[in-house]
Coordinates of C-alpha atoms in Angstrom, one line a residue:
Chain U
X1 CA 0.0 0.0 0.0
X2 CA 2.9 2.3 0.8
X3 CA 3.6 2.6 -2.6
X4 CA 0.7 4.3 -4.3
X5 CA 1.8 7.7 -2.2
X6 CA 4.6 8.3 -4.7
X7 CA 2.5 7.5 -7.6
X8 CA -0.4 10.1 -6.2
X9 CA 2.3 12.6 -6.0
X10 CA 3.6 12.4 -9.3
X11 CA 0.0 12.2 -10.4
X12 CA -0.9 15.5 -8.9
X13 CA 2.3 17.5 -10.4
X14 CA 1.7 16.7 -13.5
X15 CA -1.7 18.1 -12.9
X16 CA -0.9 21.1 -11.7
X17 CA 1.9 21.3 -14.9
X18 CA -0.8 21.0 -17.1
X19 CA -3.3 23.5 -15.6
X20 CA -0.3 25.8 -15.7
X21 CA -0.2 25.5 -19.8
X22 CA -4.0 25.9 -19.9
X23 CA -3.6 29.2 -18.0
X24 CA -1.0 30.4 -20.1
X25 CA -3.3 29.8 -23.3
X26 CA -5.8 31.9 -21.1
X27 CA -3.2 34.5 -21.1
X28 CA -2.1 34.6 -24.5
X29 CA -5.3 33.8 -26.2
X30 CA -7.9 34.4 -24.4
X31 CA -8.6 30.4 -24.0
X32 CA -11.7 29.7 -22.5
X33 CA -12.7 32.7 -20.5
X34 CA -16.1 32.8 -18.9
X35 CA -18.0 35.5 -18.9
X36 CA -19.6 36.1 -15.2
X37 CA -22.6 38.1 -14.2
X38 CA -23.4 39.3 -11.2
X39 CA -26.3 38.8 -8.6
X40 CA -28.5 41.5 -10.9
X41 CA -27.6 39.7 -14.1
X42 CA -25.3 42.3 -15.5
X43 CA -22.6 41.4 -17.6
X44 CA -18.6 41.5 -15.8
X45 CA -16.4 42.9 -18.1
X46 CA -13.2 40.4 -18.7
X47 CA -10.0 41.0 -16.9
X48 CA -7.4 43.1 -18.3
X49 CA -8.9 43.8 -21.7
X50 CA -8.7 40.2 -22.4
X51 CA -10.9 40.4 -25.4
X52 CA -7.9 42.8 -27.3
X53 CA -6.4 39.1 -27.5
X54 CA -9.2 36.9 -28.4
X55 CA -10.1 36.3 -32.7
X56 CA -10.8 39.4 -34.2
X57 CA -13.5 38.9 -36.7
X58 CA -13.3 42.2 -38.3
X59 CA -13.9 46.1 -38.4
X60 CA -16.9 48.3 -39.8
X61 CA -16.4 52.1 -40.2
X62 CA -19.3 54.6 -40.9
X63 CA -17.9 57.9 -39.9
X64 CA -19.6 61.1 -39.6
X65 CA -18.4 62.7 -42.8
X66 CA -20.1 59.7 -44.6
X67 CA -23.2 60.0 -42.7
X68 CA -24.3 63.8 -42.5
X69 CA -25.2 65.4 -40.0
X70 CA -24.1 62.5 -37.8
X71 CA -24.1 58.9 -38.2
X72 CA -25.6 56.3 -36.0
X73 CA -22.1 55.0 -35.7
X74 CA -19.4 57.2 -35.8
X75 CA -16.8 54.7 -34.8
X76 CA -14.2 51.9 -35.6
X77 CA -15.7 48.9 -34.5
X78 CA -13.3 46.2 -33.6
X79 CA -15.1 42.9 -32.9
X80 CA -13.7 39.9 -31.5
X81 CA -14.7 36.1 -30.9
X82 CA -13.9 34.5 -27.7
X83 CA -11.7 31.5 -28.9
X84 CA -13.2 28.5 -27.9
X85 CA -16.8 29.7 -29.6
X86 CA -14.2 30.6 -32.9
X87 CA -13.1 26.8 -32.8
X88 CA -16.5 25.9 -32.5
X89 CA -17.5 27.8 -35.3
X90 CA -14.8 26.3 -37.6
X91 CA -15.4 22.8 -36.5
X92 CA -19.4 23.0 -37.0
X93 CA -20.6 26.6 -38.8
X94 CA -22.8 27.2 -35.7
X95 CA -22.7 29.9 -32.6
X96 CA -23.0 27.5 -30.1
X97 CA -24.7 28.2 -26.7
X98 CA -22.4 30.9 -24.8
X99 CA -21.1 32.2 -28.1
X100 CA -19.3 35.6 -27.0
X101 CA -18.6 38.3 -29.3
X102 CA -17.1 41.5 -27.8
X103 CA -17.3 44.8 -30.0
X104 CA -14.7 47.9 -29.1
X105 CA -15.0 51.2 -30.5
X106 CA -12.4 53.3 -31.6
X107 CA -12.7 56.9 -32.8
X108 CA -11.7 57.8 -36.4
X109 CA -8.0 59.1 -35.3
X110 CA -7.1 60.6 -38.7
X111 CA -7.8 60.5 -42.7
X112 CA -5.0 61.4 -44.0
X113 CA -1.6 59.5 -43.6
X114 CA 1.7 58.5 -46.2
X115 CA -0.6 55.5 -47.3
X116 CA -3.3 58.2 -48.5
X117 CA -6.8 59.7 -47.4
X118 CA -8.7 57.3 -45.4
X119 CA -9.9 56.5 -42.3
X120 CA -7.1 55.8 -39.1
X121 CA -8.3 54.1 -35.6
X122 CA -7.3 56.3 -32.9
X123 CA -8.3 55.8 -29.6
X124 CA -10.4 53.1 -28.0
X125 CA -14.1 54.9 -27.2
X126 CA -16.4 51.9 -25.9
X127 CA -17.2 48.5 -25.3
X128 CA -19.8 46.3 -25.7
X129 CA -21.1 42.4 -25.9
X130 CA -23.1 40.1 -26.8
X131 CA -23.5 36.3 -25.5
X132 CA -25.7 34.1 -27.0
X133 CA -27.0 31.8 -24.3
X134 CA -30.2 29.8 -24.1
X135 CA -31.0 29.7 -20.7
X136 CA -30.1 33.3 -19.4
X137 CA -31.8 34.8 -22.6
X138 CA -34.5 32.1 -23.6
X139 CA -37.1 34.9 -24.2
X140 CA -34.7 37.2 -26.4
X141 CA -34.4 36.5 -30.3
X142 CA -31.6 34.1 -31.4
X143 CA -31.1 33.6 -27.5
X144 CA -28.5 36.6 -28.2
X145 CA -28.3 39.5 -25.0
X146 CA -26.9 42.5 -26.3
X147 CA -24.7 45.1 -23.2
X148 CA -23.3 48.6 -23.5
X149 CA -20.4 48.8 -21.0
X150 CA -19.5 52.3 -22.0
X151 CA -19.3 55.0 -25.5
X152 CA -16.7 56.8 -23.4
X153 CA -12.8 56.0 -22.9
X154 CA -11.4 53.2 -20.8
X155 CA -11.3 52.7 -18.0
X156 CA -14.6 50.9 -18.8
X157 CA -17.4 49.9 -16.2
X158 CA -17.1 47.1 -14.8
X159 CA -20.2 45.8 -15.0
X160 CA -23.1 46.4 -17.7
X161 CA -26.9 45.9 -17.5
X162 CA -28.5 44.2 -20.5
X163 CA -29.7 46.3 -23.4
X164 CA -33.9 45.7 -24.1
X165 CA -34.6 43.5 -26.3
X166 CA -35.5 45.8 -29.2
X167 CA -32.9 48.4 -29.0
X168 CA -29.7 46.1 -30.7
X169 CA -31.7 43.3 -31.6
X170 CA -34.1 44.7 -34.2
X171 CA -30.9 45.4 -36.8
X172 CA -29.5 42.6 -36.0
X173 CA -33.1 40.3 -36.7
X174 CA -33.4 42.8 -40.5
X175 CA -30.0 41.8 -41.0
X176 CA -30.8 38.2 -40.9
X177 CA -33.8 39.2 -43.5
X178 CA -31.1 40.8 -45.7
X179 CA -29.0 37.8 -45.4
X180 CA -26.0 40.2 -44.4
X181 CA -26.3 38.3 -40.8
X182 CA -26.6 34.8 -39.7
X183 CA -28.4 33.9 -36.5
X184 CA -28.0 37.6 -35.7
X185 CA -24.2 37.8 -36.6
X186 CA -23.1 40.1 -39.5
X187 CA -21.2 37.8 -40.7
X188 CA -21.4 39.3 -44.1
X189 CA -19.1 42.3 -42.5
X190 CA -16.6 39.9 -40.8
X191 CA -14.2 38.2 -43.5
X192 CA -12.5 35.8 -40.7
X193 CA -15.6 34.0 -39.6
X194 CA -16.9 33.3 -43.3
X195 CA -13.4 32.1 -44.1
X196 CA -13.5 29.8 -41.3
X197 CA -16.6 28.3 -42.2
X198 CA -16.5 24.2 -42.9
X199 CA -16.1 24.2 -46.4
X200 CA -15.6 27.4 -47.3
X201 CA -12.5 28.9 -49.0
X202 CA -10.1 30.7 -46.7
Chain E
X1 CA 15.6 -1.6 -10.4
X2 CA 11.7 -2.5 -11.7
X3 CA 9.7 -0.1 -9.8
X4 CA 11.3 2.5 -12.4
X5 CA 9.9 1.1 -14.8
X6 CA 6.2 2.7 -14.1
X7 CA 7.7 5.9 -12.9
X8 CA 9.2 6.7 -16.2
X9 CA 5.7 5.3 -18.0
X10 CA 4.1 7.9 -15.4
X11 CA 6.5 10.7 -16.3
X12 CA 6.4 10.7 -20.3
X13 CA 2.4 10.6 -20.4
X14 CA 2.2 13.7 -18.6
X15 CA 5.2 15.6 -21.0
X16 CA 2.6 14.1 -24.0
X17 CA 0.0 15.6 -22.1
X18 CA 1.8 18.7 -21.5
X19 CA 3.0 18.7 -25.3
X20 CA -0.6 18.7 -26.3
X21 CA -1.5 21.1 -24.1
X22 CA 0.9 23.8 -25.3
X23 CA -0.1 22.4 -29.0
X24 CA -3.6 23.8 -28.2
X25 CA -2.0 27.2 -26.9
X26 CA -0.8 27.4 -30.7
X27 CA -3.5 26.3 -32.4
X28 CA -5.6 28.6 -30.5
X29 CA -4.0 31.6 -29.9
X30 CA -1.2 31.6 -31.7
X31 CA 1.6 30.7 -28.9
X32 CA 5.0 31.2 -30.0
X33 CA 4.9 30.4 -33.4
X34 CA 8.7 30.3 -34.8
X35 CA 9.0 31.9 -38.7
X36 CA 10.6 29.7 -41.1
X37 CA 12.9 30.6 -44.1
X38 CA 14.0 28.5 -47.0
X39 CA 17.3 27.9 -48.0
X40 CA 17.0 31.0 -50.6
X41 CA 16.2 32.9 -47.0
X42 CA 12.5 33.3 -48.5
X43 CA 9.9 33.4 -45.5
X44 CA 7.4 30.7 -45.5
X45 CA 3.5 31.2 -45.1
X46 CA 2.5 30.4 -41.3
X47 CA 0.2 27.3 -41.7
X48 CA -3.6 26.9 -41.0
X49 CA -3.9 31.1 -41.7
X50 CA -2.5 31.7 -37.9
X51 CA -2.1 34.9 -37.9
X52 CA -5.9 35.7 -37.8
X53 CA -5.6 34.1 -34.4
X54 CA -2.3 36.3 -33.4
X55 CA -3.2 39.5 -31.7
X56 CA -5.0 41.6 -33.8
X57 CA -3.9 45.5 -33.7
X58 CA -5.3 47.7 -35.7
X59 CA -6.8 48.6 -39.2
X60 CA -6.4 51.6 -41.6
X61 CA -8.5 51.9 -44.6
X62 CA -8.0 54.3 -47.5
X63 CA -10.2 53.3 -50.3
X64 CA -10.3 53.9 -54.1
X65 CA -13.3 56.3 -53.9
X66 CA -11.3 58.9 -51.6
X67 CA -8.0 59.1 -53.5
X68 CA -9.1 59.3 -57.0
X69 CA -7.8 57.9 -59.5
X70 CA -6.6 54.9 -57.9
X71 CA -5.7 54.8 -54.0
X72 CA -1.7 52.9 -53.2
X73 CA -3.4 51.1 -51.3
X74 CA -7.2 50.9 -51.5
X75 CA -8.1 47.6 -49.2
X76 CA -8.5 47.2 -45.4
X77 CA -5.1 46.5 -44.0
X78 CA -5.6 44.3 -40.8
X79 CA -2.6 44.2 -39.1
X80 CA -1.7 41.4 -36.2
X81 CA 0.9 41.0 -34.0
X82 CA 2.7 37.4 -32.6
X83 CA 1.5 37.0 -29.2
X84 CA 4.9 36.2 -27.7
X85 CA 5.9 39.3 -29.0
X86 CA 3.1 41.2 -28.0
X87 CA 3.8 40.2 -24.3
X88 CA 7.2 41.4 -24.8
X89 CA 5.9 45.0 -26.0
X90 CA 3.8 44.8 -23.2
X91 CA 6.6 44.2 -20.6
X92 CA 8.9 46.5 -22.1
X93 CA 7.6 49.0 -24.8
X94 CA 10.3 47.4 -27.3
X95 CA 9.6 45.3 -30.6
X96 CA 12.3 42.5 -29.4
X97 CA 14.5 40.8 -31.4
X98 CA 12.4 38.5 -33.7
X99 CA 9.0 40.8 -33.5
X100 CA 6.9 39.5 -36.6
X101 CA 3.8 41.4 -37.9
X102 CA 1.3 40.1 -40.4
X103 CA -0.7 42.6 -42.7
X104 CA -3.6 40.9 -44.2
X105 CA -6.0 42.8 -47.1
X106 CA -9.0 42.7 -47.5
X107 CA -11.3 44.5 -49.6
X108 CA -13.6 47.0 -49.2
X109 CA -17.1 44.9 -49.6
X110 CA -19.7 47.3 -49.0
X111 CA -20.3 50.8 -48.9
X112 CA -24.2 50.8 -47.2
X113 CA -25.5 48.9 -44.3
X114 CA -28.1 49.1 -41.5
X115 CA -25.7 51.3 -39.6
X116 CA -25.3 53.7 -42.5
X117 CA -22.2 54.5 -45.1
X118 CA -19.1 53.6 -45.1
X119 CA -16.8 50.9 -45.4
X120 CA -17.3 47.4 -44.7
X121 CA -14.9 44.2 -45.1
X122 CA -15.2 42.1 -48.0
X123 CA -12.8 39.3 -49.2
X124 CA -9.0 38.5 -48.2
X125 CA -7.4 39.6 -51.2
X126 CA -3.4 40.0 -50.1
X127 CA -0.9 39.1 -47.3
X128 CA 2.3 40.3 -46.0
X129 CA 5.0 40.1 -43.3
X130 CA 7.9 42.0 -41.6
X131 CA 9.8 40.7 -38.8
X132 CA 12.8 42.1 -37.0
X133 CA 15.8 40.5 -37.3
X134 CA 19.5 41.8 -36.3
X135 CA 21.5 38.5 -37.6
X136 CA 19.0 37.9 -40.8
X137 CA 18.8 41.9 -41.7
X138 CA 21.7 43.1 -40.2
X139 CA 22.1 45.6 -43.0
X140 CA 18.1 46.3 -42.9
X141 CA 17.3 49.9 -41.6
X142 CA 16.0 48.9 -38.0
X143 CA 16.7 45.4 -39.0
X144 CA 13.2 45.0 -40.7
X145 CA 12.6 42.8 -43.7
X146 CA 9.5 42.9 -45.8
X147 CA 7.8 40.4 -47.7
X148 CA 4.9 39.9 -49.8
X149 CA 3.5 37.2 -49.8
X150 CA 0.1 38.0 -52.5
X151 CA -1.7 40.6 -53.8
X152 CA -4.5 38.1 -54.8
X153 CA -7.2 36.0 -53.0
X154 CA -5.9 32.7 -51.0
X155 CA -4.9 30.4 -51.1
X156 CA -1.7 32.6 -50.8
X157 CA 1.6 31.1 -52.4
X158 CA 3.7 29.2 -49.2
X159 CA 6.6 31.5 -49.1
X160 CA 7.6 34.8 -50.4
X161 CA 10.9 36.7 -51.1
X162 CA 12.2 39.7 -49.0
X163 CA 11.6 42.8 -50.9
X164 CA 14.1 45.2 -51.6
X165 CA 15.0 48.0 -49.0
X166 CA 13.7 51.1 -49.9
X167 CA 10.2 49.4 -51.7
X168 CA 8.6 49.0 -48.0
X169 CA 11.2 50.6 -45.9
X170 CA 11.4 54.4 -47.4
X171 CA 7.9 55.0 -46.2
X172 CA 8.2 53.4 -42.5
X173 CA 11.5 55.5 -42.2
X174 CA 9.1 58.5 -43.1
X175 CA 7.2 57.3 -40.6
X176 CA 9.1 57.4 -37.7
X177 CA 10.7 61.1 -38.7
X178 CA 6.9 62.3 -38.5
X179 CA 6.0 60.7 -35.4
X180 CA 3.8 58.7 -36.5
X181 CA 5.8 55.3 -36.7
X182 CA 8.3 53.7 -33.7
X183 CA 10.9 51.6 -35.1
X184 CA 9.5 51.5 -38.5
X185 CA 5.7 50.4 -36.8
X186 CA 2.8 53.0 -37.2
X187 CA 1.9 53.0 -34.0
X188 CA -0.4 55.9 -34.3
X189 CA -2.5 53.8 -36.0
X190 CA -2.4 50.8 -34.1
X191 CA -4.2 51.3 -30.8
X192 CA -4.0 48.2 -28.9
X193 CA -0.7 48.6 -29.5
X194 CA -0.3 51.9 -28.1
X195 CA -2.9 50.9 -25.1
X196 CA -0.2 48.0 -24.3
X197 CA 2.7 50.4 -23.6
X198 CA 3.7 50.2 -20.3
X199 CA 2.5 53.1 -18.1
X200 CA 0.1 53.4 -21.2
X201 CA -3.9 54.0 -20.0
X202 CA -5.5 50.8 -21.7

């Protein structure tokens, strides 16, 4: 019997070896973060803008001089897939349950540059979510909740409230009708998850 | 002299384990991922598309339709960075010894959507590279070298020749004399680099 203690030790440090590499993917990648709400039911933002490192799906920009007098969205909008729901996506062409997309804006820093006139990110303006998830939002469309966490400059909120239904989600439903979204996603506007579609062309 | 026999078994399962581990670090997030050359010192194509999982950090635009007749460089440019090399940035405010950045084009694939006009992505039509490196590019201005890998839709050709100097170079060297590069990088254009500074406000 005496000998299974120096087998459970080297069982357990290997363990904790291997949790060590896991968190180092959570570091560098993003990994498998999950999101947390608190006793309300409003969204925690991640740690340590975690989401800058997560897949970045691509960027829409409809600035003001397009959109006279003002447009609805004067920003960069940076939007990024948490990394496990990405994998997902390549392996099965679906948003599974928990599917996190995270959307930062960044104000349109300057249009003219050595490269030509245009339209430069400048600094980061606001935050905000969406997680599609079955149980939490079984009465919204798609299952998708949609949060604001700021339109102002880090340091963001902490915490954000979820939007009502109608306010993000009724684009996001005629988009679907357009076919320029899929199950809510505008995918149309975000070249790295079409090309990671099974089956499709990269 | 047998009870080693099962000790060793125990050990090499969990350096497999731990092998597979940092294996899903890579696939996910883009790890450490080492740049290869051939032996005509041509850079190879990182497999799998990679890069779109490095760390994304910025993208200018400047289309056709604002620098008539024909804009340099009329696509999306988005721009990642190699994680490892990120964290170094991070820690330090230096591109290290190695830094390798990834400049993927995409075109500009809508003009009008829900959220108004503008510019929206459309297909991957180009890829290119430029990594730091004192030994390879000793004689490189800030050690850069620049390649190209396509200015096409994938799948992209597997490696591609440096180009010369002053093709790429010239303009990042103007860059840094107007403030607008560091190190031959345009920072100003590149906010999560510039929120990763140290002492930077994220």
């Amino acid at each position: 019997m005496k000998l299974r203690a120096p087998f459970g030790r080297l069982l357990i440090a290997p363990a904790l070896l291997i949790a060590a590499a896991l968190a180092g993917l959570g570091a560098s990648g993003g990994g498998d973060y999950q999101h947390q709400f608190d006793a309300s039911g409003a969204l925690m933002q991640p740690p340590d803008y975690l989401w800058r490192q997560w897949v970045y799906v691509g960027t829409p920009v409809t600035p003001n001089s397009l959109n006279p007098p003002e447009a609805a969205f004067p920003e960069f909008h940076n939007v990024y897939m948490r990394p496990s729901d990405f994998e997902h996506w390549r392996r099965t062409g679906k948003f599974r349950d928990g599917t996190t997309l995270m959307k930062e804006l960044v104000s349109v820093g300057s249009t003219q540059a050595l490269s030509g006139k245009g339209f430069f990110e400048g600094e980061f303006i606001g935050l905000e979510a969406t997680i599609k998830d079955s149980k939490r939002f079984a009465s919204e469309p798609g299952n998708w909740g949609y949060f604001t966490f700021s339109h102002e400059k880090p340091p963001y909120p902490k915490v954000a409230k979820q939007k009502p239904t109608g306010e993000c989600n009724a684009c996001h439903a005629q988009g679907n009708a357009q076919g320029v979204a899929e199950d809510f996603v505008f995918t149309a506007y975000y070249p790295v998850i079409r090309a990671a579609r099974p089956g499709a062309k990269p």
